[in-house]
Coordinates of C-alpha atoms and ligand atoms in Angstrom, one line a residue:
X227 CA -68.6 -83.5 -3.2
X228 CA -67.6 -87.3 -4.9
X229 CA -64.3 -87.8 -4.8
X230 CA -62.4 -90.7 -7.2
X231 CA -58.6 -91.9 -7.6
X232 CA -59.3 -92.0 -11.3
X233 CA -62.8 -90.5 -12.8
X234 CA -63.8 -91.8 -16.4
X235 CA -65.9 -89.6 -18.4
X236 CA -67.3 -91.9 -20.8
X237 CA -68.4 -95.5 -20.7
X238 CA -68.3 -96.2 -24.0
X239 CA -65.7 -98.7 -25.6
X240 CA -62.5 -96.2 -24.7
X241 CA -64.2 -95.3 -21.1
X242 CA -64.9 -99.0 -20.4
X243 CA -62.1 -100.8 -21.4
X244 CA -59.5 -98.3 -19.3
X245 CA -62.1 -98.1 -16.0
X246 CA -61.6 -101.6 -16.5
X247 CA -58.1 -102.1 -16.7
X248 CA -57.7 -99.1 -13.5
X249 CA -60.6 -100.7 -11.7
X250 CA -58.2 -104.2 -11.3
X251 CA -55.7 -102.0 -10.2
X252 CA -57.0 -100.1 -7.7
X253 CA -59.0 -100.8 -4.4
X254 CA -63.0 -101.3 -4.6
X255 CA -64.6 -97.2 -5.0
X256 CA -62.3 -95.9 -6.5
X257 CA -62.8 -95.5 -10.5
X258 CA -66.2 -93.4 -11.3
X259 CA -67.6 -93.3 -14.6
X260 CA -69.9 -90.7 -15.7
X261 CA -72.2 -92.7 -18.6
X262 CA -75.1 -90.4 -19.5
X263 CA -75.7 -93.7 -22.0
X264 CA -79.5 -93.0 -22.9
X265 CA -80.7 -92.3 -19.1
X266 CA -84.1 -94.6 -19.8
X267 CA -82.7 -97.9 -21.3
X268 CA -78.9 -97.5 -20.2
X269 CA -77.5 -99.9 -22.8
X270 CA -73.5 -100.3 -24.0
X271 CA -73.5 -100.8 -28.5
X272 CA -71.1 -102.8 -29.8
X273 CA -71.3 -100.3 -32.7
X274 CA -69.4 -102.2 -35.2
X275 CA -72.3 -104.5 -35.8
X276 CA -74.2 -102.0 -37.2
X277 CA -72.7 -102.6 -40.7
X278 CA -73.8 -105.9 -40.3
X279 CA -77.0 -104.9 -39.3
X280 CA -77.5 -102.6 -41.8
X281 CA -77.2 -105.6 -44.3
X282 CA -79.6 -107.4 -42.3
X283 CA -76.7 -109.9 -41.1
X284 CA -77.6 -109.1 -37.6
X285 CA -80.3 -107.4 -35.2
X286 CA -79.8 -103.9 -32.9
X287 CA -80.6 -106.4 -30.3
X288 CA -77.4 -108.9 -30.9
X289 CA -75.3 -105.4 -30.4
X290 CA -76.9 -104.5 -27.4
X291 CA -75.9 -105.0 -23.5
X292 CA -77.1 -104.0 -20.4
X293 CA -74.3 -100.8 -19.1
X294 CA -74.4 -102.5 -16.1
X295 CA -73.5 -105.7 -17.3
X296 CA -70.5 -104.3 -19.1
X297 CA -69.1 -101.2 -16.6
X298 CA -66.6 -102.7 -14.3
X299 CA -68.3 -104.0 -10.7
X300 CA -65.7 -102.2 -9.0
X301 CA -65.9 -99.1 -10.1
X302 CA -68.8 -96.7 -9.6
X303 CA -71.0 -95.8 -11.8
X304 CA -72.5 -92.1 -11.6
X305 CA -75.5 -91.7 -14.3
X306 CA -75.7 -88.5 -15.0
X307 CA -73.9 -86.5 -17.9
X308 CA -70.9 -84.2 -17.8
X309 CA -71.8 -80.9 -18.4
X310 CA -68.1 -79.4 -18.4
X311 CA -64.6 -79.8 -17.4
X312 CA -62.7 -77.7 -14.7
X313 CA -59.4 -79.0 -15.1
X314 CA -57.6 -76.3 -13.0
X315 CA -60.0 -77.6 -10.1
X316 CA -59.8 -80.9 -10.6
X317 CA -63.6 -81.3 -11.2
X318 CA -66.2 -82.3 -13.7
X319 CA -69.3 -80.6 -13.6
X320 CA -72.8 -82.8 -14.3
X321 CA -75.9 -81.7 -15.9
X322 CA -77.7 -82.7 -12.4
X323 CA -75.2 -79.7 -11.0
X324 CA -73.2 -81.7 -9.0
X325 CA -69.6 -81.3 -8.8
X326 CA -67.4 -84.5 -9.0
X327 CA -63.5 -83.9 -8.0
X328 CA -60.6 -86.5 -9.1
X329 CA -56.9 -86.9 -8.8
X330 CA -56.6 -88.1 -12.4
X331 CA -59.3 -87.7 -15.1
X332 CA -59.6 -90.1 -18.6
X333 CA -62.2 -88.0 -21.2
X334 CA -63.4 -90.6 -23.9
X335 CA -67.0 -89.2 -24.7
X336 CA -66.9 -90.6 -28.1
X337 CA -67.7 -88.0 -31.1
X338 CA -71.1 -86.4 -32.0
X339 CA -73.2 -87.1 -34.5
X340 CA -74.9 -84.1 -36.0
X341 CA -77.1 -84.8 -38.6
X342 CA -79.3 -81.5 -37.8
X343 CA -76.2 -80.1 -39.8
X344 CA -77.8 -81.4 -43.2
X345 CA -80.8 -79.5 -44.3
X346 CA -84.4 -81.7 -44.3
X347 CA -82.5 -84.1 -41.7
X348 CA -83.3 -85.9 -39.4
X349 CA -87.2 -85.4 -40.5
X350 CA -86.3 -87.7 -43.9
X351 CA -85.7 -90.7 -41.8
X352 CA -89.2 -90.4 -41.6
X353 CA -89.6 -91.2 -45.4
X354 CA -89.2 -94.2 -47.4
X355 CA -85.2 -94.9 -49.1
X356 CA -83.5 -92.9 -46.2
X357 CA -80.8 -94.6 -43.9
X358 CA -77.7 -94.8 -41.4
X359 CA -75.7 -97.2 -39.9
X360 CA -74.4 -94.8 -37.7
X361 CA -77.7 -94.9 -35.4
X362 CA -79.7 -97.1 -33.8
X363 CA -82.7 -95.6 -34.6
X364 CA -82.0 -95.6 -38.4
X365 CA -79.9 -98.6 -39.2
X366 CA -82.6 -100.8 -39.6
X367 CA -83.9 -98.3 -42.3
X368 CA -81.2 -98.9 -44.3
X369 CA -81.9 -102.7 -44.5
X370 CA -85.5 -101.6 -45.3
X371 CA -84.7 -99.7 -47.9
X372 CA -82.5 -102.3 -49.6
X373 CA -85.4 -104.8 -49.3
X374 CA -87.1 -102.5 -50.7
X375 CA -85.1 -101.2 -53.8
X376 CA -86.9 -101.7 -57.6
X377 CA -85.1 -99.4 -59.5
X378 CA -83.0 -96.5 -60.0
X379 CA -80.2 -95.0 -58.2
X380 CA -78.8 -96.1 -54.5
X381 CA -76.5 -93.3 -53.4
X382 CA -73.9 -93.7 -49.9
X383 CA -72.6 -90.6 -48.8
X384 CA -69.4 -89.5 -46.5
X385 CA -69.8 -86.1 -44.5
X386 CA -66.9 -83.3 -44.8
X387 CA -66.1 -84.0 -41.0
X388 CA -63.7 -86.7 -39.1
X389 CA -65.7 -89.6 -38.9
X390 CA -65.9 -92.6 -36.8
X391 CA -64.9 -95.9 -38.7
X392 CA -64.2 -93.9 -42.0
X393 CA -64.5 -97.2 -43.7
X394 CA -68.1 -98.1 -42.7
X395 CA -69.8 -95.6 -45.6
X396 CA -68.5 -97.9 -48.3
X397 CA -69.4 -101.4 -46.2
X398 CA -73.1 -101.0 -46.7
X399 CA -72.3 -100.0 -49.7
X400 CA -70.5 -102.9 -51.0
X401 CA -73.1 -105.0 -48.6
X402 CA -75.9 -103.6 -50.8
X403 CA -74.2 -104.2 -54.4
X404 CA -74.2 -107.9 -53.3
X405 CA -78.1 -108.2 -52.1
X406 CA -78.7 -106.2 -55.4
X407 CA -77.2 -108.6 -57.4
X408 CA -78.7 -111.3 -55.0
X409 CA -82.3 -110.4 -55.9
X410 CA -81.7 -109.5 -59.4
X411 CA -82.1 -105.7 -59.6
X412 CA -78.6 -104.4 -59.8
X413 CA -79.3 -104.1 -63.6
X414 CA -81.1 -101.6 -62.9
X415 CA -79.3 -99.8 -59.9
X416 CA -76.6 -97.0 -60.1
X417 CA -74.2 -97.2 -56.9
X418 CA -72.7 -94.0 -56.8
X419 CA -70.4 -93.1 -53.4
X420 CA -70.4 -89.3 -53.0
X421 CA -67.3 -88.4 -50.8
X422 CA -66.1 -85.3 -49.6
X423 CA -63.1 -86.8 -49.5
X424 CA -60.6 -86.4 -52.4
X425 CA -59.8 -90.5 -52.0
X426 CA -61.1 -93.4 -51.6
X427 CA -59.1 -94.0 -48.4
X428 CA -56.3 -93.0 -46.6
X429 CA -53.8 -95.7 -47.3
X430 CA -52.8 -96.3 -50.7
X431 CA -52.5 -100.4 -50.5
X432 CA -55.7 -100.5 -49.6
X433 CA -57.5 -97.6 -51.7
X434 CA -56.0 -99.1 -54.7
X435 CA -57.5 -102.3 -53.6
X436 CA -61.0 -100.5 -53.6
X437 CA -60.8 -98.6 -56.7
X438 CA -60.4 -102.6 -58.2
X439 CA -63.5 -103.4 -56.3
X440 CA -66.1 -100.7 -57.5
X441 CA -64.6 -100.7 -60.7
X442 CA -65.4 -104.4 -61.2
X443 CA -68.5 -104.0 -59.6
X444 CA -69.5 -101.0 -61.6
X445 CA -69.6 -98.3 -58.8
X446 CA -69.5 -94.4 -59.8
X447 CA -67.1 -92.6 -57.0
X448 CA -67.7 -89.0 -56.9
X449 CA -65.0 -87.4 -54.8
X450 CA -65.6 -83.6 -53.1
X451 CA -69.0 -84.0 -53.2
X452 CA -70.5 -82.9 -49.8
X453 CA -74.4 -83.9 -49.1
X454 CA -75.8 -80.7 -47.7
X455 CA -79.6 -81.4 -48.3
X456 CA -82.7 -84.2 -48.4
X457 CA -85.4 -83.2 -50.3
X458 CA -87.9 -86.6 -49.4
X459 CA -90.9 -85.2 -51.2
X460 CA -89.1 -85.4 -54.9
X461 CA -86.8 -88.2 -53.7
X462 CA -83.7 -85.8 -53.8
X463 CA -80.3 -85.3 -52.4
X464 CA -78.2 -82.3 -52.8
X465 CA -74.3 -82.6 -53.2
X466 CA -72.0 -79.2 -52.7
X467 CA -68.9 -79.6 -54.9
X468 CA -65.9 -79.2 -53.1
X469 CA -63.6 -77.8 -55.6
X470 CA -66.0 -75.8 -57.1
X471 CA -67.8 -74.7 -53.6
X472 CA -70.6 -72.5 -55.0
X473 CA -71.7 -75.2 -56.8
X474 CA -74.1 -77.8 -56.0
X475 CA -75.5 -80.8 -57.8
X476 CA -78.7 -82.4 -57.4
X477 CA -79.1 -86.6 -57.5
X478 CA -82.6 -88.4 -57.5
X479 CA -82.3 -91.4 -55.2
X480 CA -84.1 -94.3 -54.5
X481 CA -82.0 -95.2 -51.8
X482 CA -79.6 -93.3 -49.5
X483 CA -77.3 -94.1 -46.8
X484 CA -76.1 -91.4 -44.8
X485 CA -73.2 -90.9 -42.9
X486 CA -73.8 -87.6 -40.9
X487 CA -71.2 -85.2 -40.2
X488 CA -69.7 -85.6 -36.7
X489 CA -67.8 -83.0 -34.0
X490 CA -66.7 -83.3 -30.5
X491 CA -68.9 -83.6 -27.9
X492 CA -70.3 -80.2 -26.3
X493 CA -69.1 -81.0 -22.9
X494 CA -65.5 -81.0 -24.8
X495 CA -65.7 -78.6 -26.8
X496 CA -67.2 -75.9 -24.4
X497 CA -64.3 -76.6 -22.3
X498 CA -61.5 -74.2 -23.8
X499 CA -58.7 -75.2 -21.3
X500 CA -59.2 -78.7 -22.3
X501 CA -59.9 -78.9 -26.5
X502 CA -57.2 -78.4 -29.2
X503 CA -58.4 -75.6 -31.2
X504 CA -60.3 -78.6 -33.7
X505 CA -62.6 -78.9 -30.1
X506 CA -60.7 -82.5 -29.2
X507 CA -59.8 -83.2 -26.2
X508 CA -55.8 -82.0 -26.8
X509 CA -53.6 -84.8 -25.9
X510 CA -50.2 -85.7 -27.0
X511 CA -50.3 -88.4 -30.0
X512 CA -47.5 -91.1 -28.7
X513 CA -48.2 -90.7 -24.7
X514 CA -52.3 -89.5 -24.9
X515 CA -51.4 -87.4 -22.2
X516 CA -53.3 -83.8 -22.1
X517 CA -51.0 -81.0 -23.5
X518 CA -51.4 -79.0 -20.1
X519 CA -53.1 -81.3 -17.5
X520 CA -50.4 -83.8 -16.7
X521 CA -53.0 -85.7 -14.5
X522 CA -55.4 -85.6 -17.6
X523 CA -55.6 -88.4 -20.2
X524 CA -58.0 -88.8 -23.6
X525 CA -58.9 -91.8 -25.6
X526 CA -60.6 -92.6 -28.4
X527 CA -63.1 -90.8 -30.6
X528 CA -63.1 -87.7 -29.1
X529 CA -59.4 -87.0 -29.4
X530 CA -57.2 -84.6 -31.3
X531 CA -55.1 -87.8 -32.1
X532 CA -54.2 -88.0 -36.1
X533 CA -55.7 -91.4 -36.7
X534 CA -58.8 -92.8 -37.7
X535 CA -61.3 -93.6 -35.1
X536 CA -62.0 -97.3 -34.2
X537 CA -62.6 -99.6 -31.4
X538 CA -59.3 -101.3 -33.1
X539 CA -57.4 -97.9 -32.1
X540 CA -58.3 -97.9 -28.6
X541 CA -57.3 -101.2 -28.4
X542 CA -53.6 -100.4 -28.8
X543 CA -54.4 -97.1 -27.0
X544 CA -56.1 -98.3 -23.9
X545 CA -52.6 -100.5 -22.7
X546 CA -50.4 -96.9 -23.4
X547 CA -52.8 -94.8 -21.6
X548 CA -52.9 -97.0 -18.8
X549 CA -48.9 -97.5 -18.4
X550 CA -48.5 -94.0 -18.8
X551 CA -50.8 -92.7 -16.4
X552 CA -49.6 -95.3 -14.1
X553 CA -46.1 -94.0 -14.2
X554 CA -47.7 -90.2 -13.4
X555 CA -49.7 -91.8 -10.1
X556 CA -46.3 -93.6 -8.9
X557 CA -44.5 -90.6 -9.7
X558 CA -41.9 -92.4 -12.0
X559 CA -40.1 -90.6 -14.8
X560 CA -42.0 -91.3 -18.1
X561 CA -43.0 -94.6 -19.5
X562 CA -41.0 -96.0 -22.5
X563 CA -44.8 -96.5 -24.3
X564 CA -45.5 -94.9 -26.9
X565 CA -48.8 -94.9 -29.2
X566 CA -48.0 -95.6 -32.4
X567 CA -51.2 -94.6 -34.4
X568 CA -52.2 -98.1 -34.9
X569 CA -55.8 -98.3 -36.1
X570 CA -57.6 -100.8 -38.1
X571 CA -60.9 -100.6 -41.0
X572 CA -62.3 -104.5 -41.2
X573 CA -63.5 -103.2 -44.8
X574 CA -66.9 -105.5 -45.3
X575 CA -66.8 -105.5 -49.0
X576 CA -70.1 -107.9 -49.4
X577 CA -72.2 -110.6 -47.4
X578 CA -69.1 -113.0 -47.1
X579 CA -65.3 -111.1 -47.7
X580 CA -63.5 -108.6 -46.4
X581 CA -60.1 -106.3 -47.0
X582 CA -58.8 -106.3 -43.6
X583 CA -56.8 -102.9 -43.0
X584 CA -54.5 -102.0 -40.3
X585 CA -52.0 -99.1 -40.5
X586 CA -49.9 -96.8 -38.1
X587 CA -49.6 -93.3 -38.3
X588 CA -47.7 -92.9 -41.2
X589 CA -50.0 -94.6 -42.8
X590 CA -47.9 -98.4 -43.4
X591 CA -49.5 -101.4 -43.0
X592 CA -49.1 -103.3 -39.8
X593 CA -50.8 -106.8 -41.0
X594 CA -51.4 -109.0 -38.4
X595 CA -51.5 -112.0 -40.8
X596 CA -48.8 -113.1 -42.6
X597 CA -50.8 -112.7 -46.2
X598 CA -51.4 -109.8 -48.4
X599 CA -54.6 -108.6 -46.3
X600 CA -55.6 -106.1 -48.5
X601 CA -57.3 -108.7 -51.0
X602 CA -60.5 -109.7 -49.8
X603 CA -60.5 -112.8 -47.6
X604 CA -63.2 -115.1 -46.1
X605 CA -61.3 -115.2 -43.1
X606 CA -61.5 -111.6 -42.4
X607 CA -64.6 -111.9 -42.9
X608 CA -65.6 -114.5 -40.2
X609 CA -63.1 -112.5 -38.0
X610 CA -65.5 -109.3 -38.3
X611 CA -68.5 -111.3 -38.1
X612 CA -68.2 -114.0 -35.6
X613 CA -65.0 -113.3 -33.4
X614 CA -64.8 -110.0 -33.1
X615 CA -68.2 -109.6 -31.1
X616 CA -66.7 -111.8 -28.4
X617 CA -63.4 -110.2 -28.2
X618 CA -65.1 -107.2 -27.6
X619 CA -67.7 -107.7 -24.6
X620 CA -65.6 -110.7 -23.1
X621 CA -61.6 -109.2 -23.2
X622 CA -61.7 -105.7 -24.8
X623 CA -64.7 -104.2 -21.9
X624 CA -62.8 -106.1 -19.3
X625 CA -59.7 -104.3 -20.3
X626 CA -58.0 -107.8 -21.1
X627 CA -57.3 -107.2 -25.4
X628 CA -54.6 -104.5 -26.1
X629 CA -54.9 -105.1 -29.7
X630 CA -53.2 -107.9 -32.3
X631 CA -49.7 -106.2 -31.8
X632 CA -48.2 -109.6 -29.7
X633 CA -50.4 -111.9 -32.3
X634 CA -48.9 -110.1 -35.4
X635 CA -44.9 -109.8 -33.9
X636 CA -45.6 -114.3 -33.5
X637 CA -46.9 -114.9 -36.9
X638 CA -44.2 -112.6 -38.3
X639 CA -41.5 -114.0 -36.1
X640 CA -40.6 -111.4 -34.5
X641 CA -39.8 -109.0 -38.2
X642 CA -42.6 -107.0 -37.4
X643 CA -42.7 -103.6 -35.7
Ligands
FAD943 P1 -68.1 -94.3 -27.7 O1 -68.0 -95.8 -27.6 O2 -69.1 -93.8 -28.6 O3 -68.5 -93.9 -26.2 C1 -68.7 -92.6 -25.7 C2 -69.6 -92.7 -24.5 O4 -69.7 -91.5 -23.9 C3 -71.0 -93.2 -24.8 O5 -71.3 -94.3 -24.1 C4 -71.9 -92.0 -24.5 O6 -73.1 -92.4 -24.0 C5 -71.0 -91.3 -23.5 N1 -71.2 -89.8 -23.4 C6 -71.2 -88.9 -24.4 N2 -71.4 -87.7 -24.0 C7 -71.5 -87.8 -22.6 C8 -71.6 -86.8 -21.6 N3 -71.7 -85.5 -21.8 N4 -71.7 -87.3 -20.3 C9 -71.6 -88.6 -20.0 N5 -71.4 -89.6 -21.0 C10 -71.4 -89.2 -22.3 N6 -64.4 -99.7 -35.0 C11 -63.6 -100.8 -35.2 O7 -62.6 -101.0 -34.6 N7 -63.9 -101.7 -36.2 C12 -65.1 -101.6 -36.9 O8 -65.4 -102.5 -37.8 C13 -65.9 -100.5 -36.7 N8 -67.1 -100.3 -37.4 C14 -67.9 -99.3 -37.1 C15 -69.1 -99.2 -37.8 C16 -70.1 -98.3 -37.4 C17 -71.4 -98.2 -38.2 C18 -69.8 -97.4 -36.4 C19 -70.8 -96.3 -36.0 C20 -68.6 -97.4 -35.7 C21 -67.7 -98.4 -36.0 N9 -66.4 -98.5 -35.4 C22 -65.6 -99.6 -35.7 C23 -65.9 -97.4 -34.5 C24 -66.1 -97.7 -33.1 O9 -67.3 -98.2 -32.7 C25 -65.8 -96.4 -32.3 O10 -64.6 -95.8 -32.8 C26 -65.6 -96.6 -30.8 O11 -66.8 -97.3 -30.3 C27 -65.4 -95.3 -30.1 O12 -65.3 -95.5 -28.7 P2 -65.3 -94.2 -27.7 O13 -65.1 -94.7 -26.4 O14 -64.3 -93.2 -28.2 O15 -66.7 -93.6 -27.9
UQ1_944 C1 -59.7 -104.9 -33.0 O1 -58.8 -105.0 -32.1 C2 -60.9 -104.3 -32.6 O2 -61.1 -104.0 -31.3 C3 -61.8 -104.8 -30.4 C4 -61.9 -104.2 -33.5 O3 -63.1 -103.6 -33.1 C5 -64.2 -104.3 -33.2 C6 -61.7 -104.5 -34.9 O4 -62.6 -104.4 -35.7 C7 -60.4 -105.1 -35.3 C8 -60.2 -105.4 -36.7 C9 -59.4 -105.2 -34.3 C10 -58.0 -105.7 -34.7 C11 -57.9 -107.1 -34.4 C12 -57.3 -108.0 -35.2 C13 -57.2 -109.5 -34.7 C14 -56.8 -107.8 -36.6

């Protein structure tokens, strides 16, 4: 049986980043990652492009990289998926049926998409109007279906289900009121947002921020309204209303963006010692240490942890998890680090600004910049657009960006937690 110091299940941005940062630590052989990552073209997303690409700002292509290019050279990389954890033996089980034992185990296998979970889906992908960001195979129908708008009403949806990036369904949205206006036809467009949320966002400085912007730019929020159905042949989606849950409500579309309800990973959630009772992985929210597995750590997506779910999160996460497992391999007494929620929603509100948020736990804003980064800014903007890409393959994969925290503590001189 393969044996590894520290096995990562999960190669995306969490599993890459700490392999990474454990890989430099430890001599050559002995990090594994198991990356099932599309067996056939084995490719590593920078997923936050797809916003971008959605609003034909940028291609699949520019987000894509070879897994090999990105996994850490001194790590190995077993290709193959994980079919379950054993964490009283120490072992993940594969889908090939091979047994891999470790001595400490990260889980970050990311969250599932599941838009099978919405009736007529994923067939009406097939059809004209019908979109997502969320997927490489149908962002680029979203830009399609932009180009392709005449009339009538362009409807963005947000699934009753954590999501990942919970700010990307309004991005396109505000991406596409701009083109509209662009090429003349948002006279004749109705932008509604359907949320099953009952907000806008989570944070107050910034949802009051966005209720300014789609009331200025005449966008109809409906809150609690669930999509539950496509219907492509009459050109129809079908909302369940929350508060009133044997209700539904039918809307014609011309365009649609969908953002598909989402769950932990099978291999997570089939593994009953390892999953809070949500079907996270169950890990403690200021050390990321598993509940019950002391030589068991999670990051990222598919985490019970209470905040939202971005690359910017496992940022701060990745340097906590790593000092804190490092303390449980030397056998010191607990690390001082603690997590503290930070997360941040680069909120794309058209083809040139942005409302930059960043918040902890409790939900306070933990600015980087010294300005009031909830208006949108240019800068922010250009930040999302043309920095952040490199950040993220050239420090962030090679476990070298922990986040802004140092960066915002200088420009605030030090009065910032
Ligand atoms: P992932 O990066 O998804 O990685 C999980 C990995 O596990 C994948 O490589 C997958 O192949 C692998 N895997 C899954 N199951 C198995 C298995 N059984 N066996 C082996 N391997 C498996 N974040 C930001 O910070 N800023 C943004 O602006 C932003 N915008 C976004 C816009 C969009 C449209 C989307 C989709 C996401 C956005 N995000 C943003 C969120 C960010 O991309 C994710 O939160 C982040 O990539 C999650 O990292 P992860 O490691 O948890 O999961
Ligand atoms: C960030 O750290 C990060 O991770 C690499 C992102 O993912 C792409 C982000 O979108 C953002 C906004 C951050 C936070 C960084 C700064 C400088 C605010």
């Amino acid at each position: 049986m393969k044996s590894f110091k520290v096995l990562v299940a999960g190669g995306g941005s969490g599993g890459c980043s700490v392999a990474a940062k454990f890989a430099s630590l430890l001599p050559k052989g002995s990090v594994g990652i198991i990356e099932s990552a599309e067996i056939l073209f084995q490719t590593h997303y920078y997923q936050p492009m797809w916003t971008l690409v959605g609003g034909g700002m940028k291609s699949v292509k520019d987000s894509a990289k070879p897994m090999s290019e990105v996994l850490p050279k001194k790590a190995v990389w077993i290709k193959d998926s994980v079919a379950s954890f054993k964490p009283k033996e120490n072992t993940v089980s594969l889908s090939s049926g091979e047994n891999v034992q470790y001595e400490y185990l990260v889980v970050a296998l990311g969250i599932k998409l599941e838009y099978n979970r919405i009736k007529g889906l994923p067939e009406a992908f097939e059809t004209p109007g019908v979109g997502s960001n969320y997927s490489t195979e149908y962002v680029d129908k979203t830009f399609q279906s932009l180009k392709d708008f005449k009339e009538g009403n362009a409807i963005f949806t947000f699934p009753n289900t954590p999501v990942k990036c919970a700010g990307a369904p309004q991005k396109i949205m505000y991406i596409a009121d701009e083109y509209m206006r662009k090429h003349g036809v948002r006279d004749k467009a109705n932008i509604y947002f359907n949320t099953s949320l009952g907000a806008l966002f989570g944070v107050k400085k910034y949802a009051d921020a966005l209720w300014k912007i789609v009331e200025e730019r005449k966008i109809s929020v409906n809150l609690m309204h669930e999509l539950v159905e496509v219907k492509p042949d009459t050109r129809e989606a079908v909302f369940r209303l929350l508060n009133k849950p044997e209700e539904t409500k039918t809307y014609k579309y011309s365009m649609l963006h969908i953002t598909p309800p989402m769950g932990p990973p099978d291999a997570v959630k089939n593994s009953t010692d390892l999953c809070a009772e949500s079907g996270y992985v169950d890990v403690d929210k200021y050390t990321l240490q598993h509940t019950r597995f002391s030589n068991i750590f999670g990051i990222g997506d598919c985490t019970n942890l209470p905040t939202s779910k971005t690359a910017a999160a496992i940022a701060a996460q990745g340097n906590i998890l790593y000092q804190n497992m490092k303390c449980v391999m030397e056998k010191k007494s607990d690390s001082k680090e603690k997590y503290d929620g930070y997360t941040s929603c680069p909120l794309v509100t058209g083809y040139s600004k942005c409302v930059l948020a960043e918040f902890d736990y409790d939900g306070n804003p933990l600015e980087t910049f010294p300005i009031n980064q909830a208006r949108e800014s240019r800068l922010a903007f250009h930040m999302k657009k043309d920095i952040m890409p490199t950040l993220y393959w050239q420090l962030f994969l090679r476990g070298m960006w922990n986040g802004p925290r140092l960066t915002r503590k200088l420009l605030h001189l030090g009065m910032s937690k």
